[in-house]
Amino acid sequence: MQKNLSIIKKLSYKGQEIQYYLTFKTQKYIRLKVIDKKIIISAPIQAQDWEIEGLIYKNISKIIKIISSQGSLFHISENGFVKIFGKEQHAYFLPTPTVDYPQYTFRVYETEQETIKKMYKKLAIIHQNDFIKVVNRWKEIMNLDFKNLTIKEIKNKWGVCYPDKSKIILNIRLIHYPIQALEYVVVHELSHLVHKNHSKSFWNHVRNYLPNYKNISEILKDSSI
């Protein structure tokens, strides 16, 4: 089986056809995520169909719940919405938006995937200062600093820290959740400037600034199985 080639596959559940995207990689375990209401699976090259589909069936109730939850983050229509820090804001998704429309006006592209991608790019521009304010506040509280901050859509992580490059990337998808979720990710990534891995010392460092970090992190645990 050719690795890193994405395959669209289907299975049946209660009379309904369920589609999933499968990629074979050099890894030990099968991993399942739900992104943009799509089931995304990466599997070892030697994995069999029955193993992969067994994982889907085993977690089907949770998968359906996650897809439903992700559908509530935004709604693409002329009279749609987008959640901003946990609250629904009216949004317009139009084929040809004009400059006199409100800020949450997004262009509709040929595919939903492209529409969502462009939506996140615009949200990153609109809310860049909101992210920067949170980062600057925690930099001061934790007495830590770094040079480069990037805010963009990331598929598999809420944030990334590169201590050697003095760089942190934050996922614009955090815009959908209560601001406490953004604060948790910021504290998490800033802590990596001190502790590069997820050691006991790292988590103690996070806990020192956010004693309830476990409760906050649960908000974001809605896209992986």
PDB file of C-alpha atoms in Angstrom:
ATOM      1  CA  MET A   1       0.000   0.000   0.000  1.00  0.00           C
ATOM      2  CA  GLN A   2       1.348   3.387  -0.994  1.00  0.00           C
ATOM      3  CA  LYS A   3       1.878   5.584   2.070  1.00  0.00           C
ATOM      4  CA  ASN A   4       0.699   9.184   2.515  1.00  0.00           C
ATOM      5  CA  LEU A   5      -1.961   8.715  -0.188  1.00  0.00           C
ATOM      6  CA  SER A   6      -5.438   9.733   0.990  1.00  0.00           C
ATOM      7  CA  ILE A   7      -8.234   7.327   0.045  1.00  0.00           C
ATOM      8  CA  ILE A   8     -11.962   8.007   0.378  1.00  0.00           C
ATOM      9  CA  LYS A   9     -13.735   4.933   1.754  1.00  0.00           C
ATOM     10  CA  LYS A  10     -17.266   4.152   2.906  1.00  0.00           C
ATOM     11  CA  LEU A  11     -19.041   1.906   5.373  1.00  0.00           C
ATOM     12  CA  SER A  12     -22.654   1.418   6.432  1.00  0.00           C
ATOM     13  CA  TYR A  13     -24.156   2.184   9.840  1.00  0.00           C
ATOM     14  CA  LYS A  14     -27.879   1.790  10.581  1.00  0.00           C
ATOM     15  CA  GLY A  15     -28.700   2.041   6.903  1.00  0.00           C
ATOM     16  CA  GLN A  16     -26.663   5.201   6.409  1.00  0.00           C
ATOM     17  CA  GLU A  17     -23.515   5.533   4.338  1.00  0.00           C
ATOM     18  CA  ILE A  18     -20.563   6.922   6.295  1.00  0.00           C
ATOM     19  CA  GLN A  19     -17.566   8.303   4.427  1.00  0.00           C
ATOM     20  CA  TYR A  20     -14.056   8.484   5.847  1.00  0.00           C
ATOM     21  CA  TYR A  21     -10.653   9.612   4.598  1.00  0.00           C
ATOM     22  CA  LEU A  22      -7.852   7.089   5.042  1.00  0.00           C
ATOM     23  CA  THR A  23      -4.107   7.707   4.804  1.00  0.00           C
ATOM     24  CA  PHE A  24      -1.455   5.037   5.327  1.00  0.00           C
ATOM     25  CA  LYS A  25       1.660   6.215   7.135  1.00  0.00           C
ATOM     26  CA  THR A  26       4.757   4.873   8.845  1.00  0.00           C
ATOM     27  CA  GLN A  27       3.303   4.652  12.360  1.00  0.00           C
ATOM     28  CA  LYS A  28       2.431   2.024  14.971  1.00  0.00           C
ATOM     29  CA  TYR A  29      -1.220   2.750  15.704  1.00  0.00           C
ATOM     30  CA  ILE A  30      -4.434   3.715  13.937  1.00  0.00           C
ATOM     31  CA  ARG A  31      -5.416   7.319  14.685  1.00  0.00           C
ATOM     32  CA  LEU A  32      -8.870   8.785  14.171  1.00  0.00           C
ATOM     33  CA  LYS A  33      -9.856  12.459  14.174  1.00  0.00           C
ATOM     34  CA  VAL A  34     -12.921  14.410  13.171  1.00  0.00           C
ATOM     35  CA  ILE A  35     -12.053  17.642  11.344  1.00  0.00           C
ATOM     36  CA  ASP A  36     -14.632  19.906   9.674  1.00  0.00           C
ATOM     37  CA  LYS A  37     -17.230  17.161  10.253  1.00  0.00           C
ATOM     38  CA  LYS A  38     -15.068  14.691   8.287  1.00  0.00           C
ATOM     39  CA  ILE A  39     -13.685  11.403   9.650  1.00  0.00           C
ATOM     40  CA  ILE A  40      -9.915  11.423   9.112  1.00  0.00           C
ATOM     41  CA  ILE A  41      -7.919   8.251   9.739  1.00  0.00           C
ATOM     42  CA  SER A  42      -4.194   7.605   9.538  1.00  0.00           C
ATOM     43  CA  ALA A  43      -3.125   3.984   9.809  1.00  0.00           C
ATOM     44  CA  PRO A  44       0.016   1.846   9.672  1.00  0.00           C
ATOM     45  CA  ILE A  45       0.811   0.576   6.189  1.00  0.00           C
ATOM     46  CA  GLN A  46       0.047  -3.008   7.232  1.00  0.00           C
ATOM     47  CA  ALA A  47      -3.334  -2.189   8.837  1.00  0.00           C
ATOM     48  CA  GLN A  48      -6.317  -4.180   7.569  1.00  0.00           C
ATOM     49  CA  ASP A  49      -9.746  -2.794   6.643  1.00  0.00           C
ATOM     50  CA  TRP A  50     -11.446  -4.741   9.442  1.00  0.00           C
ATOM     51  CA  GLU A  51      -9.153  -3.116  12.021  1.00  0.00           C
ATOM     52  CA  ILE A  52      -9.800   0.374  10.706  1.00  0.00           C
ATOM     53  CA  GLU A  53     -13.556  -0.042  10.399  1.00  0.00           C
ATOM     54  CA  GLY A  54     -13.634  -1.760  13.783  1.00  0.00           C
ATOM     55  CA  LEU A  55     -12.215   1.408  15.350  1.00  0.00           C
ATOM     56  CA  ILE A  56     -14.886   3.500  13.623  1.00  0.00           C
ATOM     57  CA  TYR A  57     -17.745   1.236  14.750  1.00  0.00           C
ATOM     58  CA  LYS A  58     -16.360   1.091  18.292  1.00  0.00           C
ATOM     59  CA  ASN A  59     -16.422   4.889  18.539  1.00  0.00           C
ATOM     60  CA  ILE A  60     -19.375   5.640  16.272  1.00  0.00           C
ATOM     61  CA  SER A  61     -21.508   7.247  19.005  1.00  0.00           C
ATOM     62  CA  LYS A  62     -18.708   9.613  19.969  1.00  0.00           C
ATOM     63  CA  ILE A  63     -17.949  10.362  16.309  1.00  0.00           C
ATOM     64  CA  ILE A  64     -21.569  11.354  15.663  1.00  0.00           C
ATOM     65  CA  LYS A  65     -21.541  13.542  18.776  1.00  0.00           C
ATOM     66  CA  ILE A  66     -18.324  15.265  17.656  1.00  0.00           C
ATOM     67  CA  ILE A  67     -19.669  15.885  14.139  1.00  0.00           C
ATOM     68  CA  SER A  68     -22.804  17.410  15.644  1.00  0.00           C
ATOM     69  CA  SER A  69     -20.698  19.579  17.957  1.00  0.00           C
ATOM     70  CA  GLN A  70     -18.462  20.794  15.130  1.00  0.00           C
ATOM     71  CA  GLY A  71     -21.519  21.663  13.081  1.00  0.00           C
ATOM     72  CA  SER A  72     -22.526  24.148  15.766  1.00  0.00           C
ATOM     73  CA  LEU A  73     -19.320  26.199  15.441  1.00  0.00           C
ATOM     74  CA  PHE A  74     -20.482  27.900  12.250  1.00  0.00           C
ATOM     75  CA  HIS A  75     -23.222  27.633   9.652  1.00  0.00           C
ATOM     76  CA  ILE A  76     -22.576  28.451   6.021  1.00  0.00           C
ATOM     77  CA  SER A  77     -25.576  30.235   4.514  1.00  0.00           C
ATOM     78  CA  GLU A  78     -26.738  33.727   3.566  1.00  0.00           C
ATOM     79  CA  ASN A  79     -28.233  33.914   7.045  1.00  0.00           C
ATOM     80  CA  GLY A  80     -25.527  31.956   8.851  1.00  0.00           C
ATOM     81  CA  PHE A  81     -23.488  32.325  11.996  1.00  0.00           C
ATOM     82  CA  VAL A  82     -20.012  31.826  13.393  1.00  0.00           C
ATOM     83  CA  LYS A  83     -19.166  31.277  17.038  1.00  0.00           C
ATOM     84  CA  ILE A  84     -16.760  33.886  18.398  1.00  0.00           C
ATOM     85  CA  PHE A  85     -15.340  33.092  21.835  1.00  0.00           C
ATOM     86  CA  GLY A  86     -18.302  30.826  22.569  1.00  0.00           C
ATOM     87  CA  LYS A  87     -21.077  33.138  21.360  1.00  0.00           C
ATOM     88  CA  GLU A  88     -22.947  32.958  18.059  1.00  0.00           C
ATOM     89  CA  GLN A  89     -22.433  35.986  15.830  1.00  0.00           C
ATOM     90  CA  HIS A  90     -24.516  36.595  12.735  1.00  0.00           C
ATOM     91  CA  ALA A  91     -22.511  35.844   9.580  1.00  0.00           C
ATOM     92  CA  TYR A  92     -23.146  36.184   5.858  1.00  0.00           C
ATOM     93  CA  PHE A  93     -21.779  33.613   3.407  1.00  0.00           C
ATOM     94  CA  LEU A  94     -22.286  35.072  -0.066  1.00  0.00           C
ATOM     95  CA  PRO A  95     -21.044  34.339  -3.625  1.00  0.00           C
ATOM     96  CA  THR A  96     -20.022  37.978  -4.160  1.00  0.00           C
ATOM     97  CA  PRO A  97     -19.759  39.915  -0.880  1.00  0.00           C
ATOM     98  CA  THR A  98     -19.398  43.687  -1.050  1.00  0.00           C
ATOM     99  CA  VAL A  99     -17.422  46.042   1.151  1.00  0.00           C
ATOM    100  CA  ASP A 100     -20.506  47.479   2.857  1.00  0.00           C
ATOM    101  CA  TYR A 101     -21.419  44.169   4.526  1.00  0.00           C
ATOM    102  CA  PRO A 102     -20.625  43.546   8.242  1.00  0.00           C
ATOM    103  CA  GLN A 103     -17.208  42.167   9.228  1.00  0.00           C
ATOM    104  CA  TYR A 104     -18.444  38.567   9.474  1.00  0.00           C
ATOM    105  CA  THR A 105     -19.151  38.338   5.766  1.00  0.00           C
ATOM    106  CA  PHE A 106     -17.423  35.527   3.903  1.00  0.00           C
ATOM    107  CA  ARG A 107     -17.216  34.544   0.277  1.00  0.00           C
ATOM    108  CA  VAL A 108     -18.643  31.191  -0.811  1.00  0.00           C
ATOM    109  CA  TYR A 109     -16.218  29.242  -3.021  1.00  0.00           C
ATOM    110  CA  GLU A 110     -16.748  26.222  -5.267  1.00  0.00           C
ATOM    111  CA  THR A 111     -16.148  23.773  -2.437  1.00  0.00           C
ATOM    112  CA  GLU A 112     -17.131  23.926   1.221  1.00  0.00           C
ATOM    113  CA  GLN A 113     -13.543  23.067   2.141  1.00  0.00           C
ATOM    114  CA  GLU A 114     -12.237  26.167   0.334  1.00  0.00           C
ATOM    115  CA  THR A 115     -14.958  28.341   1.888  1.00  0.00           C
ATOM    116  CA  ILE A 116     -13.972  27.184   5.375  1.00  0.00           C
ATOM    117  CA  LYS A 117     -10.268  27.674   4.655  1.00  0.00           C
ATOM    118  CA  LYS A 118     -10.839  31.267   3.503  1.00  0.00           C
ATOM    119  CA  MET A 119     -13.170  31.926   6.437  1.00  0.00           C
ATOM    120  CA  TYR A 120     -10.420  31.040   8.898  1.00  0.00           C
ATOM    121  CA  LYS A 121      -7.926  33.242   7.064  1.00  0.00           C
ATOM    122  CA  LYS A 122     -10.280  36.204   7.407  1.00  0.00           C
ATOM    123  CA  LEU A 123     -11.041  35.408  11.061  1.00  0.00           C
ATOM    124  CA  ALA A 124      -7.291  35.355  11.771  1.00  0.00           C
ATOM    125  CA  ILE A 125      -7.024  38.888  10.386  1.00  0.00           C
ATOM    126  CA  ILE A 126     -10.114  40.169  12.203  1.00  0.00           C
ATOM    127  CA  HIS A 127      -9.130  38.742  15.591  1.00  0.00           C
ATOM    128  CA  GLN A 128      -5.341  38.986  15.453  1.00  0.00           C
ATOM    129  CA  ASN A 129      -5.288  41.703  18.119  1.00  0.00           C
ATOM    130  CA  ASP A 130      -7.509  39.656  20.448  1.00  0.00           C
ATOM    131  CA  PHE A 131      -5.003  36.799  20.311  1.00  0.00           C
ATOM    132  CA  ILE A 132      -2.060  39.174  20.756  1.00  0.00           C
ATOM    133  CA  LYS A 133      -3.631  40.748  23.856  1.00  0.00           C
ATOM    134  CA  VAL A 134      -4.022  37.346  25.517  1.00  0.00           C
ATOM    135  CA  VAL A 135      -0.460  36.352  24.588  1.00  0.00           C
ATOM    136  CA  ASN A 136       1.033  39.609  25.874  1.00  0.00           C
ATOM    137  CA  ARG A 137      -0.846  39.369  29.154  1.00  0.00           C
ATOM    138  CA  TRP A 138       0.423  35.859  29.852  1.00  0.00           C
ATOM    139  CA  LYS A 139       3.946  36.714  28.706  1.00  0.00           C
ATOM    140  CA  GLU A 140       4.002  39.372  31.403  1.00  0.00           C
ATOM    141  CA  ILE A 141       2.460  37.126  34.073  1.00  0.00           C
ATOM    142  CA  MET A 142       4.848  34.243  33.329  1.00  0.00           C
ATOM    143  CA  ASN A 143       7.863  36.504  32.705  1.00  0.00           C
ATOM    144  CA  LEU A 144       8.526  34.788  29.380  1.00  0.00           C
ATOM    145  CA  ASP A 145       9.065  36.133  25.891  1.00  0.00           C
ATOM    146  CA  PHE A 146       9.464  34.999  22.286  1.00  0.00           C
ATOM    147  CA  LYS A 147       9.887  36.790  18.969  1.00  0.00           C
ATOM    148  CA  ASN A 148       7.436  35.379  16.429  1.00  0.00           C
ATOM    149  CA  LEU A 149       3.689  34.750  16.775  1.00  0.00           C
ATOM    150  CA  THR A 150       1.613  33.246  13.956  1.00  0.00           C
ATOM    151  CA  ILE A 151      -2.163  32.826  14.024  1.00  0.00           C
ATOM    152  CA  LYS A 152      -3.536  30.454  11.405  1.00  0.00           C
ATOM    153  CA  GLU A 153      -5.553  27.302  10.867  1.00  0.00           C
ATOM    154  CA  ILE A 154      -3.790  24.153  12.057  1.00  0.00           C
ATOM    155  CA  LYS A 155      -5.383  20.786  11.321  1.00  0.00           C
ATOM    156  CA  ASN A 156      -4.134  18.620  14.181  1.00  0.00           C
ATOM    157  CA  LYS A 157      -3.010  20.897  17.023  1.00  0.00           C
ATOM    158  CA  TRP A 158      -4.293  23.862  18.983  1.00  0.00           C
ATOM    159  CA  GLY A 159      -0.851  25.396  19.210  1.00  0.00           C
ATOM    160  CA  VAL A 160       2.818  24.745  18.496  1.00  0.00           C
ATOM    161  CA  CYS A 161       5.941  26.106  20.161  1.00  0.00           C
ATOM    162  CA  TYR A 162       9.412  26.137  18.600  1.00  0.00           C
ATOM    163  CA  PRO A 163      11.695  27.214  21.486  1.00  0.00           C
ATOM    164  CA  ASP A 164      14.846  27.191  19.334  1.00  0.00           C
ATOM    165  CA  LYS A 165      13.186  29.529  16.817  1.00  0.00           C
ATOM    166  CA  SER A 166      11.475  31.645  19.501  1.00  0.00           C
ATOM    167  CA  LYS A 167       8.217  31.018  17.655  1.00  0.00           C
ATOM    168  CA  ILE A 168       4.661  30.093  18.652  1.00  0.00           C
ATOM    169  CA  ILE A 169       1.767  29.227  16.340  1.00  0.00           C
ATOM    170  CA  LEU A 170      -1.826  29.425  17.584  1.00  0.00           C
ATOM    171  CA  ASN A 171      -4.780  27.787  15.856  1.00  0.00           C
ATOM    172  CA  ILE A 172      -7.385  30.313  14.720  1.00  0.00           C
ATOM    173  CA  ARG A 173     -10.034  27.636  15.414  1.00  0.00           C
ATOM    174  CA  LEU A 174      -9.657  28.629  19.068  1.00  0.00           C
ATOM    175  CA  ILE A 175     -11.800  31.641  18.150  1.00  0.00           C
ATOM    176  CA  HIS A 176     -14.909  29.433  18.436  1.00  0.00           C
ATOM    177  CA  TYR A 177     -14.399  28.543  22.096  1.00  0.00           C
ATOM    178  CA  PRO A 178     -14.622  30.498  25.364  1.00  0.00           C
ATOM    179  CA  ILE A 179     -11.558  32.695  25.822  1.00  0.00           C
ATOM    180  CA  GLN A 180     -10.367  30.457  28.681  1.00  0.00           C
ATOM    181  CA  ALA A 181      -9.518  27.838  26.047  1.00  0.00           C
ATOM    182  CA  LEU A 182      -7.241  30.300  24.233  1.00  0.00           C
ATOM    183  CA  GLU A 183      -5.624  31.250  27.539  1.00  0.00           C
ATOM    184  CA  TYR A 184      -4.941  27.576  28.315  1.00  0.00           C
ATOM    185  CA  VAL A 185      -3.262  27.006  24.936  1.00  0.00           C
ATOM    186  CA  VAL A 186      -1.193  30.182  25.354  1.00  0.00           C
ATOM    187  CA  VAL A 187       0.000  29.107  28.818  1.00  0.00           C
ATOM    188  CA  HIS A 188       0.656  25.607  27.452  1.00  0.00           C
ATOM    189  CA  GLU A 189       2.824  26.852  24.576  1.00  0.00           C
ATOM    190  CA  LEU A 190       4.643  29.460  26.679  1.00  0.00           C
ATOM    191  CA  SER A 191       5.502  26.695  29.145  1.00  0.00           C
ATOM    192  CA  HIS A 192       7.275  24.879  26.314  1.00  0.00           C
ATOM    193  CA  LEU A 193       9.796  27.727  26.266  1.00  0.00           C
ATOM    194  CA  VAL A 194      10.890  26.376  29.654  1.00  0.00           C
ATOM    195  CA  HIS A 195      10.118  22.654  29.294  1.00  0.00           C
ATOM    196  CA  LYS A 196      10.358  21.279  25.747  1.00  0.00           C
ATOM    197  CA  ASN A 197       8.457  18.043  26.366  1.00  0.00           C
ATOM    198  CA  HIS A 198       5.359  17.065  28.325  1.00  0.00           C
ATOM    199  CA  SER A 199       7.248  16.039  31.436  1.00  0.00           C
ATOM    200  CA  LYS A 200       5.924  16.171  34.977  1.00  0.00           C
ATOM    201  CA  SER A 201       7.811  19.444  35.400  1.00  0.00           C
ATOM    202  CA  PHE A 202       6.039  20.843  32.342  1.00  0.00           C
ATOM    203  CA  TRP A 203       2.569  20.071  33.695  1.00  0.00           C
ATOM    204  CA  ASN A 204       3.521  21.425  37.111  1.00  0.00           C
ATOM    205  CA  HIS A 205       4.570  24.630  35.370  1.00  0.00           C
ATOM    206  CA  VAL A 206       1.204  24.863  33.593  1.00  0.00           C
ATOM    207  CA  ARG A 207      -0.653  24.087  36.828  1.00  0.00           C
ATOM    208  CA  ASN A 208       1.243  26.824  38.633  1.00  0.00           C
ATOM    209  CA  TYR A 209      -0.463  29.408  36.391  1.00  0.00           C
ATOM    210  CA  LEU A 210      -3.709  27.576  35.628  1.00  0.00           C
ATOM    211  CA  PRO A 211      -4.632  25.281  38.546  1.00  0.00           C
ATOM    212  CA  ASN A 212      -7.811  24.196  36.717  1.00  0.00           C
ATOM    213  CA  TYR A 213      -6.098  23.586  33.361  1.00  0.00           C
ATOM    214  CA  LYS A 214      -7.485  20.040  33.126  1.00  0.00           C
ATOM    215  CA  ASN A 215     -11.060  21.288  33.255  1.00  0.00           C
ATOM    216  CA  ILE A 216     -10.334  23.978  30.673  1.00  0.00           C
ATOM    217  CA  SER A 217      -8.557  21.551  28.333  1.00  0.00           C
ATOM    218  CA  GLU A 218     -11.678  19.367  28.241  1.00  0.00           C
ATOM    219  CA  ILE A 219     -13.359  22.106  26.189  1.00  0.00           C
ATOM    220  CA  LEU A 220     -10.966  21.345  23.340  1.00  0.00           C
ATOM    221  CA  LYS A 221     -11.045  17.559  23.500  1.00  0.00           C
ATOM    222  CA  ASP A 222     -13.771  17.217  20.895  1.00  0.00           C
ATOM    223  CA  SER A 223     -11.939  16.232  17.718  1.00  0.00           C
ATOM    224  CA  SER A 224      -9.932  13.079  18.459  1.00  0.00           C
ATOM    225  CA  ILE A 225     -10.783   9.526  19.489  1.00  0.00           C
TER     226      ILE A 225
END
